[in-house]
Coordinates of C-alpha atoms in Angstrom, one line a residue:
M1 CA 82.4 96.2 115.9
A2 CA 82.4 99.8 114.5
C3 CA 80.0 100.4 111.6
P4 CA 81.4 102.2 108.5
K5 CA 79.5 105.4 109.3
S6 CA 81.3 105.8 112.6
I7 CA 84.8 105.2 111.2
R8 CA 87.3 107.8 110.0
N9 CA 90.5 106.6 108.2
I10 CA 92.7 109.6 108.4
G11 CA 96.3 110.4 107.4
I12 CA 98.5 113.2 108.8
I13 CA 100.6 114.5 105.9
A14 CA 103.2 117.3 105.7
H15 CA 106.7 118.3 105.0
I16 CA 109.4 117.1 107.4
D17 CA 109.4 119.1 110.8
A18 CA 106.0 120.6 110.3
G19 CA 104.8 118.9 113.5
K20 CA 102.9 115.8 112.3
T21 CA 104.1 113.5 115.0
T22 CA 103.7 116.1 117.8
L23 CA 100.1 116.7 116.6
S24 CA 99.4 113.0 116.5
E25 CA 100.7 112.7 120.0
R26 CA 98.3 115.4 121.2
I27 CA 95.4 113.7 119.4
L28 CA 96.1 110.4 121.2
F29 CA 96.4 112.1 124.5
Y30 CA 93.2 114.1 124.3
A31 CA 91.4 110.9 123.0
R32 CA 92.6 109.1 126.2
K33 CA 94.6 106.6 124.1
I34 CA 97.9 107.5 125.9
H35 CA 98.3 108.8 129.5
R36 CA 101.4 110.8 128.9
M37 CA 102.6 112.8 125.9
G38 CA 106.0 111.9 124.5
E39 CA 108.0 114.5 122.6
V40 CA 109.7 113.9 119.3
H41 CA 112.9 115.8 120.5
D42 CA 113.1 113.4 123.5
G43 CA 112.7 110.3 121.3
A44 CA 109.6 109.4 123.3
A45 CA 106.8 109.9 120.7
T46 CA 104.3 106.9 120.6
M47 CA 104.2 107.0 116.8
D48 CA 108.0 107.1 116.3
Y49 CA 108.7 103.7 117.8
M50 CA 111.7 102.6 115.7
P51 CA 115.2 103.4 117.3
E52 CA 116.3 105.0 114.1
E53 CA 113.2 107.4 114.3
Q54 CA 113.9 108.2 117.9
E55 CA 117.6 109.0 117.3
R56 CA 116.9 111.2 114.3
G57 CA 113.7 112.8 115.5
I58 CA 111.9 112.1 112.2
T59 CA 109.2 109.7 111.0
I60 CA 110.6 106.9 108.8
T61 CA 107.8 104.4 108.6
S62 CA 104.1 105.2 108.8
A63 CA 102.5 104.2 112.1
C64 CA 98.7 103.5 112.5
I65 CA 96.8 103.8 115.8
T66 CA 93.1 103.8 116.6
C67 CA 91.4 106.2 119.0
D68 CA 87.9 107.3 119.8
W69 CA 86.5 110.9 119.8
N70 CA 82.8 111.9 120.0
D71 CA 81.6 108.3 119.4
T72 CA 83.8 108.2 116.3
N73 CA 86.4 105.5 115.7
I74 CA 89.5 107.2 114.2
N75 CA 92.2 105.2 112.5
L76 CA 95.0 107.7 112.5
V77 CA 98.1 107.2 110.3
D78 CA 101.2 109.4 110.9
T79 CA 103.2 109.4 107.6
P80 CA 106.8 110.3 107.0
G81 CA 107.7 113.8 105.7
H82 CA 111.1 113.0 104.2
V83 CA 111.2 112.7 100.4
D84 CA 113.1 109.3 100.6
F85 CA 110.0 107.8 102.2
T86 CA 107.4 109.2 99.8
I87 CA 106.2 105.7 98.9
E88 CA 105.2 105.2 102.6
V89 CA 102.8 108.2 102.1
E90 CA 101.6 106.9 98.7
R91 CA 100.6 103.4 100.0
C92 CA 98.9 104.9 103.1
L93 CA 96.9 107.4 101.1
R94 CA 95.8 104.6 98.8
V95 CA 93.7 103.2 101.7
L96 CA 92.7 106.3 103.5
D97 CA 89.4 108.3 103.2
G98 CA 90.6 111.7 104.5
A99 CA 93.7 113.6 105.4
V100 CA 95.0 116.5 107.6
G101 CA 97.7 118.6 106.0
V102 CA 99.9 120.2 108.6
F103 CA 101.7 123.4 107.7
C104 CA 104.3 125.4 109.6
A105 CA 103.0 129.0 110.3
V106 CA 106.6 130.3 109.6
A107 CA 107.7 128.2 106.6
G108 CA 104.2 127.9 105.0
V109 CA 103.9 125.4 102.1
E110 CA 107.2 123.6 101.7
P111 CA 108.3 121.3 98.8
Q112 CA 107.3 118.0 100.4
S113 CA 104.0 119.6 101.4
E114 CA 103.3 120.1 97.7
T115 CA 104.2 116.5 96.9
V116 CA 102.0 114.8 99.5
W117 CA 99.1 117.2 98.9
R118 CA 99.2 116.4 95.2
Q119 CA 99.4 112.7 96.0
S120 CA 96.3 113.0 98.0
E121 CA 94.6 114.9 95.1
R122 CA 95.4 112.0 92.8
F123 CA 93.5 109.7 95.1
E124 CA 90.6 112.3 95.4
I125 CA 91.0 112.6 99.2
P126 CA 89.1 115.4 101.1
K127 CA 91.4 117.3 103.4
L128 CA 91.5 119.6 106.4
A129 CA 94.5 121.8 107.1
F130 CA 96.1 122.6 110.4
I131 CA 98.4 125.6 110.5
N132 CA 100.9 124.7 113.3
K133 CA 103.5 126.6 115.3
I134 CA 101.4 129.9 115.4
D135 CA 103.4 130.7 118.6
R136 CA 106.7 130.9 116.8
T137 CA 108.5 134.2 115.9
G138 CA 107.7 135.0 112.3
A139 CA 104.4 133.1 112.2
N140 CA 102.1 134.5 109.5
F141 CA 98.6 132.8 109.3
E142 CA 97.5 134.9 106.3
A143 CA 100.7 134.2 104.3
V144 CA 100.2 130.4 104.8
L145 CA 96.7 130.6 103.4
E146 CA 97.9 132.6 100.4
S147 CA 100.7 130.1 99.9
M148 CA 98.1 127.2 99.9
R149 CA 96.1 129.0 97.2
A150 CA 99.1 129.8 95.0
R151 CA 101.2 126.6 95.3
L152 CA 98.6 123.9 96.0
M153 CA 95.7 125.4 94.0
A154 CA 93.7 124.8 97.2
N155 CA 90.6 126.6 98.5
P156 CA 91.4 127.0 102.2
V157 CA 88.6 128.3 104.4
P158 CA 89.5 129.1 108.0
L159 CA 87.1 127.9 110.7
A160 CA 89.4 129.1 113.5
V161 CA 91.8 132.0 113.5
P162 CA 94.6 132.9 115.9
L163 CA 94.2 135.8 118.4
G164 CA 97.7 137.2 118.1
Q165 CA 100.7 135.5 116.4
G166 CA 104.2 134.6 117.4
E167 CA 104.9 135.6 121.0
D168 CA 101.6 137.4 121.1
F169 CA 99.6 134.2 120.4
R170 CA 97.1 133.7 123.3
A171 CA 93.9 132.1 122.1
V172 CA 92.0 130.7 119.1
L173 CA 88.8 132.4 117.8
D174 CA 86.2 129.8 116.7
L175 CA 84.3 131.3 113.8
L176 CA 81.5 128.7 113.9
S177 CA 80.5 129.1 117.6
G178 CA 81.6 132.7 118.0
M179 CA 83.7 131.8 121.1
K180 CA 87.2 132.5 122.1
L181 CA 89.0 129.3 123.1
V182 CA 91.7 129.5 125.8
F183 CA 93.6 126.2 126.4
D184 CA 94.8 125.8 130.1
P185 CA 98.6 125.1 130.2
A186 CA 98.3 123.8 133.7
D187 CA 96.7 120.6 132.6
Q188 CA 98.4 120.4 129.2
G189 CA 95.5 122.1 127.3
Q190 CA 92.8 119.6 128.4
T191 CA 90.6 122.3 129.9
I192 CA 89.2 124.8 127.4
T193 CA 87.7 128.0 128.6
K194 CA 85.1 129.3 126.1
T195 CA 84.0 132.9 126.3
P196 CA 81.9 135.0 123.8
F197 CA 83.9 137.4 121.6
T198 CA 84.6 140.8 123.1
P199 CA 83.9 143.8 120.8
E200 CA 87.7 143.9 119.9
E201 CA 87.7 140.1 119.1
E202 CA 84.5 140.5 117.2
K203 CA 86.1 143.1 115.1
I204 CA 89.0 140.6 114.3
A205 CA 86.6 137.7 113.6
A206 CA 83.9 139.4 111.6
P207 CA 85.8 139.7 108.3
W208 CA 86.9 136.1 108.6
R209 CA 83.4 134.8 109.2
E210 CA 82.0 136.9 106.3
Q211 CA 84.7 135.3 104.1
L212 CA 83.7 131.9 105.4
L213 CA 80.1 132.4 104.4
E214 CA 81.0 133.8 101.0
K215 CA 83.3 130.9 100.2
L216 CA 80.6 128.5 101.4
A217 CA 78.0 130.1 99.2
E218 CA 80.3 129.8 96.2
A219 CA 81.0 126.1 96.9
D220 CA 77.4 125.0 97.7
D221 CA 74.2 125.9 95.8
V222 CA 71.9 124.8 98.6
F223 CA 73.6 127.1 101.1
L224 CA 73.8 129.9 98.5
E225 CA 70.0 130.2 98.5
K226 CA 69.7 130.3 102.3
W227 CA 72.6 132.8 102.5
L228 CA 70.9 135.2 100.0
E229 CA 67.7 135.0 102.0
G230 CA 69.7 135.5 105.3
S231 CA 68.0 132.5 106.8
Q232 CA 71.1 130.3 107.3
T233 CA 71.5 128.6 110.7
D234 CA 74.6 127.1 112.3
A235 CA 73.4 123.6 111.3
D236 CA 73.1 124.8 107.7
I237 CA 76.7 126.1 107.8
K238 CA 78.0 122.8 109.1
D239 CA 76.0 120.7 106.6
A240 CA 77.3 122.9 103.8
L241 CA 80.8 122.7 105.0
R242 CA 80.6 118.9 105.1
R243 CA 79.2 118.7 101.6
A244 CA 81.8 121.1 100.2
T245 CA 84.7 119.3 102.0
L246 CA 83.6 115.9 100.8
G247 CA 83.2 117.3 97.3
R248 CA 86.8 118.7 97.6
R249 CA 85.6 122.2 96.7
L250 CA 87.2 123.6 99.8
S251 CA 89.5 122.6 102.7
P252 CA 88.5 123.8 106.3
V253 CA 91.5 125.3 108.1
Y254 CA 92.3 125.1 111.8
C255 CA 95.2 126.7 113.7
G256 CA 97.2 126.4 116.9
S257 CA 100.4 125.1 118.4
A258 CA 100.6 121.4 118.9
L259 CA 103.8 121.7 121.1
R260 CA 101.9 124.2 123.4
N261 CA 98.8 122.0 123.4
T262 CA 96.7 124.6 121.7
G263 CA 94.0 124.2 119.0
V264 CA 94.0 120.4 118.8
Q265 CA 90.5 119.5 120.1
P266 CA 88.7 121.8 117.5
L267 CA 90.7 119.9 114.8
L268 CA 89.5 116.6 116.2
D269 CA 85.9 117.9 116.1
G270 CA 86.5 118.9 112.5
I271 CA 87.8 115.4 111.6
C272 CA 84.6 113.8 112.9
A273 CA 82.3 116.5 111.5
F274 CA 83.7 117.2 108.0
L275 CA 85.9 114.3 106.8
P276 CA 84.3 111.2 105.2
S277 CA 83.5 107.9 106.7
P278 CA 84.1 104.8 104.5
A279 CA 80.3 105.1 103.6
D280 CA 80.9 108.7 102.3
A281 CA 84.2 108.1 100.5
R282 CA 84.6 107.4 96.8
P283 CA 83.7 103.6 96.4
A284 CA 86.5 101.3 95.5
L285 CA 86.5 99.7 92.0
G286 CA 87.4 96.1 91.6
E287 CA 88.4 94.4 88.4
L288 CA 86.8 91.1 87.5
E289 CA 87.8 88.5 85.0
G290 CA 87.5 89.7 81.4
G291 CA 88.4 93.3 82.4
R292 CA 85.0 94.2 83.7
S293 CA 84.7 96.6 86.6
E294 CA 82.6 96.3 89.8
V295 CA 81.9 98.8 92.5
I296 CA 82.8 97.3 95.9
A297 CA 80.0 98.2 98.3
D298 CA 81.1 98.8 101.9
D299 CA 78.6 96.2 103.2
P300 CA 79.7 94.2 106.3
A301 CA 77.4 91.3 105.2
A302 CA 78.9 91.0 101.7
D303 CA 81.8 88.8 100.6
P304 CA 85.1 90.2 102.0
V305 CA 87.4 92.2 99.8
A306 CA 90.6 93.6 101.3
L307 CA 93.8 95.4 100.1
V308 CA 97.2 94.7 101.6
F309 CA 98.9 98.1 101.9
K310 CA 101.9 97.3 104.1
I311 CA 103.9 94.3 105.4
I312 CA 106.1 93.9 108.4
M313 CA 108.1 90.8 109.4
E314 CA 107.9 90.1 113.1
N315 CA 109.8 87.1 114.6
G316 CA 109.7 85.3 111.3
R317 CA 106.0 85.8 110.8
K318 CA 104.4 88.1 108.2
L319 CA 102.1 90.8 109.6
S320 CA 99.9 92.2 106.8
F321 CA 98.2 95.6 107.2
I322 CA 94.9 95.5 105.4
R323 CA 92.1 97.9 104.5
L324 CA 88.8 96.0 104.3
Y325 CA 86.5 97.4 101.7
A326 CA 83.6 94.9 102.0
G327 CA 82.5 92.1 104.2
T328 CA 83.7 90.9 107.6
I329 CA 86.9 88.9 108.3
R330 CA 87.2 86.5 111.3
E331 CA 90.0 84.5 112.8
G332 CA 90.4 81.1 111.0
Q333 CA 88.6 82.3 107.8
S334 CA 90.1 81.3 104.4
L335 CA 90.7 84.0 101.9
K336 CA 92.0 84.0 98.3
N337 CA 94.9 86.1 97.2
S338 CA 93.3 87.0 93.8
S339 CA 96.5 88.6 92.6
A340 CA 98.5 85.3 93.0
G341 CA 95.6 82.8 92.9
Q342 CA 96.5 81.2 96.3
I343 CA 94.4 80.5 99.4
D344 CA 95.6 81.7 102.9
R345 CA 94.1 81.2 106.3
V346 CA 93.5 84.2 108.6
G347 CA 95.4 83.8 111.9
R348 CA 95.3 86.5 114.5
I349 CA 93.6 89.8 113.8
S350 CA 94.8 92.9 115.6
R351 CA 93.9 96.5 116.1
L352 CA 96.9 98.7 115.4
L353 CA 98.5 100.7 118.3
A354 CA 101.7 101.9 116.7
D355 CA 104.2 99.1 117.7
R356 CA 101.7 97.3 119.9
R357 CA 98.7 95.2 119.0
E358 CA 95.2 94.7 120.5
K359 CA 93.5 91.4 119.6
L360 CA 90.2 91.5 117.7
D361 CA 87.8 88.7 116.9
E362 CA 86.7 90.2 113.6
V363 CA 87.1 93.3 111.4
C364 CA 84.4 94.8 109.3
A365 CA 84.1 96.8 106.0
G366 CA 85.7 100.2 106.1
D367 CA 88.2 99.4 108.9
I368 CA 92.0 99.0 109.0
A369 CA 93.7 96.1 110.9
A370 CA 96.8 93.9 111.0
V371 CA 96.5 90.2 110.1
I372 CA 98.8 87.3 110.7
G373 CA 98.5 84.2 108.4
L374 CA 98.5 85.7 104.9
R375 CA 101.7 83.9 104.0
N376 CA 101.6 84.8 100.3
A377 CA 100.7 88.4 100.8
K378 CA 102.7 91.2 99.1
T379 CA 102.1 95.0 99.2
G380 CA 99.3 96.0 96.8
Q381 CA 97.7 92.6 96.5
T382 CA 94.0 91.9 97.0
Y383 CA 92.4 89.2 99.2
C384 CA 88.8 88.2 98.8
A385 CA 86.3 85.3 99.5
P386 CA 87.5 82.0 97.9
N387 CA 84.4 82.0 95.6
R388 CA 85.2 85.4 94.1
N389 CA 88.0 86.6 91.8
V390 CA 88.1 90.4 92.1
R391 CA 91.2 92.6 92.2
L392 CA 91.5 96.1 93.5
E393 CA 93.8 98.6 91.8
A394 CA 97.4 97.9 92.9
I395 CA 99.7 100.4 94.6
D396 CA 102.1 102.1 92.2
S397 CA 105.8 100.9 92.4
W398 CA 108.5 103.5 92.3
P399 CA 111.9 102.8 90.6
P400 CA 114.9 103.3 92.9
V401 CA 117.3 106.2 92.4
I402 CA 120.5 105.3 94.2
T403 CA 122.6 102.1 94.6
I404 CA 125.3 100.9 97.0
A405 CA 127.5 97.7 96.8
L406 CA 127.6 95.5 99.9
E407 CA 130.3 93.0 100.7
P408 CA 130.0 90.6 103.7
R409 CA 133.1 90.3 105.8
N410 CA 133.0 86.5 105.9
A411 CA 130.8 83.6 104.6
D412 CA 128.6 83.5 107.8
E413 CA 127.9 87.2 107.5
G414 CA 127.0 86.6 103.8
K415 CA 124.2 84.2 104.7
I416 CA 122.9 86.6 107.4
L417 CA 123.1 89.5 104.9
D418 CA 121.0 87.6 102.4
D419 CA 118.4 86.8 105.1
A420 CA 118.2 90.5 106.1
L421 CA 117.9 91.7 102.6
A422 CA 115.1 89.1 101.9
R423 CA 113.2 90.5 104.9
Y424 CA 113.6 94.2 104.0
L425 CA 112.6 93.5 100.4
E426 CA 109.4 91.8 101.6
E427 CA 108.6 94.9 103.8
D428 CA 109.7 97.7 101.5
P429 CA 108.6 97.7 97.8
T430 CA 110.9 100.5 97.0
L431 CA 114.1 98.5 97.7
R432 CA 115.8 96.4 95.0
A433 CA 118.6 93.8 95.5
S434 CA 120.7 92.0 93.0
T435 CA 124.1 90.3 92.7
D436 CA 126.8 91.8 90.4
E437 CA 127.9 88.9 88.2
D438 CA 131.5 90.3 87.8
T439 CA 132.3 91.1 91.4
G440 CA 129.8 88.9 93.3
M441 CA 128.8 91.9 95.5
R442 CA 125.2 92.4 96.6
M443 CA 123.8 95.6 95.1
L444 CA 121.1 97.4 97.1
S445 CA 119.1 100.1 95.5
G446 CA 116.7 102.6 97.3
M447 CA 115.0 106.0 97.1
G448 CA 117.9 108.0 98.6
E449 CA 121.0 108.0 100.9
L450 CA 118.9 108.4 104.1
H451 CA 116.7 105.4 103.0
L452 CA 119.8 103.2 102.5
D453 CA 121.5 104.5 105.7
V454 CA 118.4 103.5 107.7
I455 CA 118.5 100.0 106.2
M456 CA 122.2 99.6 107.1
E457 CA 121.5 100.8 110.7
R458 CA 118.7 98.3 111.0
M459 CA 121.0 95.5 109.8
G460 CA 123.5 96.3 112.6
R461 CA 120.8 96.5 115.3
E462 CA 118.6 93.6 114.2
Y463 CA 121.1 91.2 112.8
G464 CA 124.4 92.3 114.3
I465 CA 126.2 92.6 110.9
S466 CA 128.1 95.5 109.3
P467 CA 129.0 94.6 105.7
R468 CA 131.5 96.8 103.9
K469 CA 129.7 99.4 101.9
G470 CA 130.7 101.0 98.5
Q471 CA 130.2 104.6 97.4
P472 CA 126.6 105.4 96.5
Q473 CA 125.9 105.6 92.8
V474 CA 123.0 107.4 91.2
V475 CA 120.9 105.2 88.9
M476 CA 121.4 106.5 85.4
R477 CA 118.5 106.8 83.0
E478 CA 118.6 107.4 79.2
T479 CA 116.0 109.6 77.6
I480 CA 115.3 110.1 73.8
L481 CA 116.1 113.8 73.1
G482 CA 115.3 113.9 69.4
E483 CA 114.5 112.0 66.2
G484 CA 117.2 110.0 64.4

């Protein structure tokens, strides 16, 4: 059982096509969680396990997987980049402690990059940045940093800079160790050759390192004193970086090319060194009866308190994804759904491995797991010990923006359609379904055309039905424009 200090609950967030899933695949490969890297363009990525994701080459549903790096247990969540699935990012960020923002070195900060970065700011999540695709023609490392400052109001501080860009990209310069890192393509970047900077490389790295120390001095008063005295050590720099990152006063930046297996291991080191464990993260606040608040301490020996942040229906059984904020949960234990006032019994507990599961005997405070047996669970609800009545802040619900009418082809298909809609509504809090009283048609509302297209494809694949579909209609909203 991992203790809270050795856990990192991390999300990969970015605009669509920035390289989130490709980066996640490399992280799993170098952490020895998978033995062969699958590519998004081949439909073989571990994290994109739904057929609809493999066909489109995009992430539709967030996938969570656990891996180990440097004696640290990393719960890694790969989130969607498409705007239709923003709520997937929202409900994952609600239970994560840190995030890695991925940016394309050519496109820089894109619209959905801004959205997810601001979502993470709302939850006060410390972040690292990874500037990907440095090997592509038109890559501009400095322009991406400037774009982060201007559009995200961020304070990016590079810890690694590229040696060459575009077709000239050949290595990564590590500003902390003063080493040039060359990743061997012969073994998919597993072997890293480290050599001290040459005079030419030192000339490139020196201004960046000076900027790093200056930014660190501005962000951390303890380091400022040592820097003014000229007595700072490498350990002082790392300690100050951790304090400033946890305080969200700066965001360390790494760079590389995930597709070319370059620059990923330094990012993994940064996740372990600079992003918070559950013990470092902002403590969760629970609401007690009478409107009083209580800080939920991440103590494995306390009464359990958990938040359900996602639900999947598997073979008629409800699989609840939970983040445990306090206590320890074991198989067979009774828990109270404090949001609904009902008691459920914990069945099987599993470690998340994308679409696979690894059985666990127990899960402790700070960890993320999947639980079977919480029959009354809904997204955003709190489970706690039967003798307690505490509720965590619920996950925001987003109103749908587009509606389609569905008409079954016969009575039998109508019954199957209702079963399918009931399941999808259970899994996805952004879907709405109703019946039009005049026409008798089922009305399905969602966050966009792609969102509804994916639901229709899933109906055909999972239930073998293809109801007739009406033209999409945008949900109209009225706004008061003036006094009357």
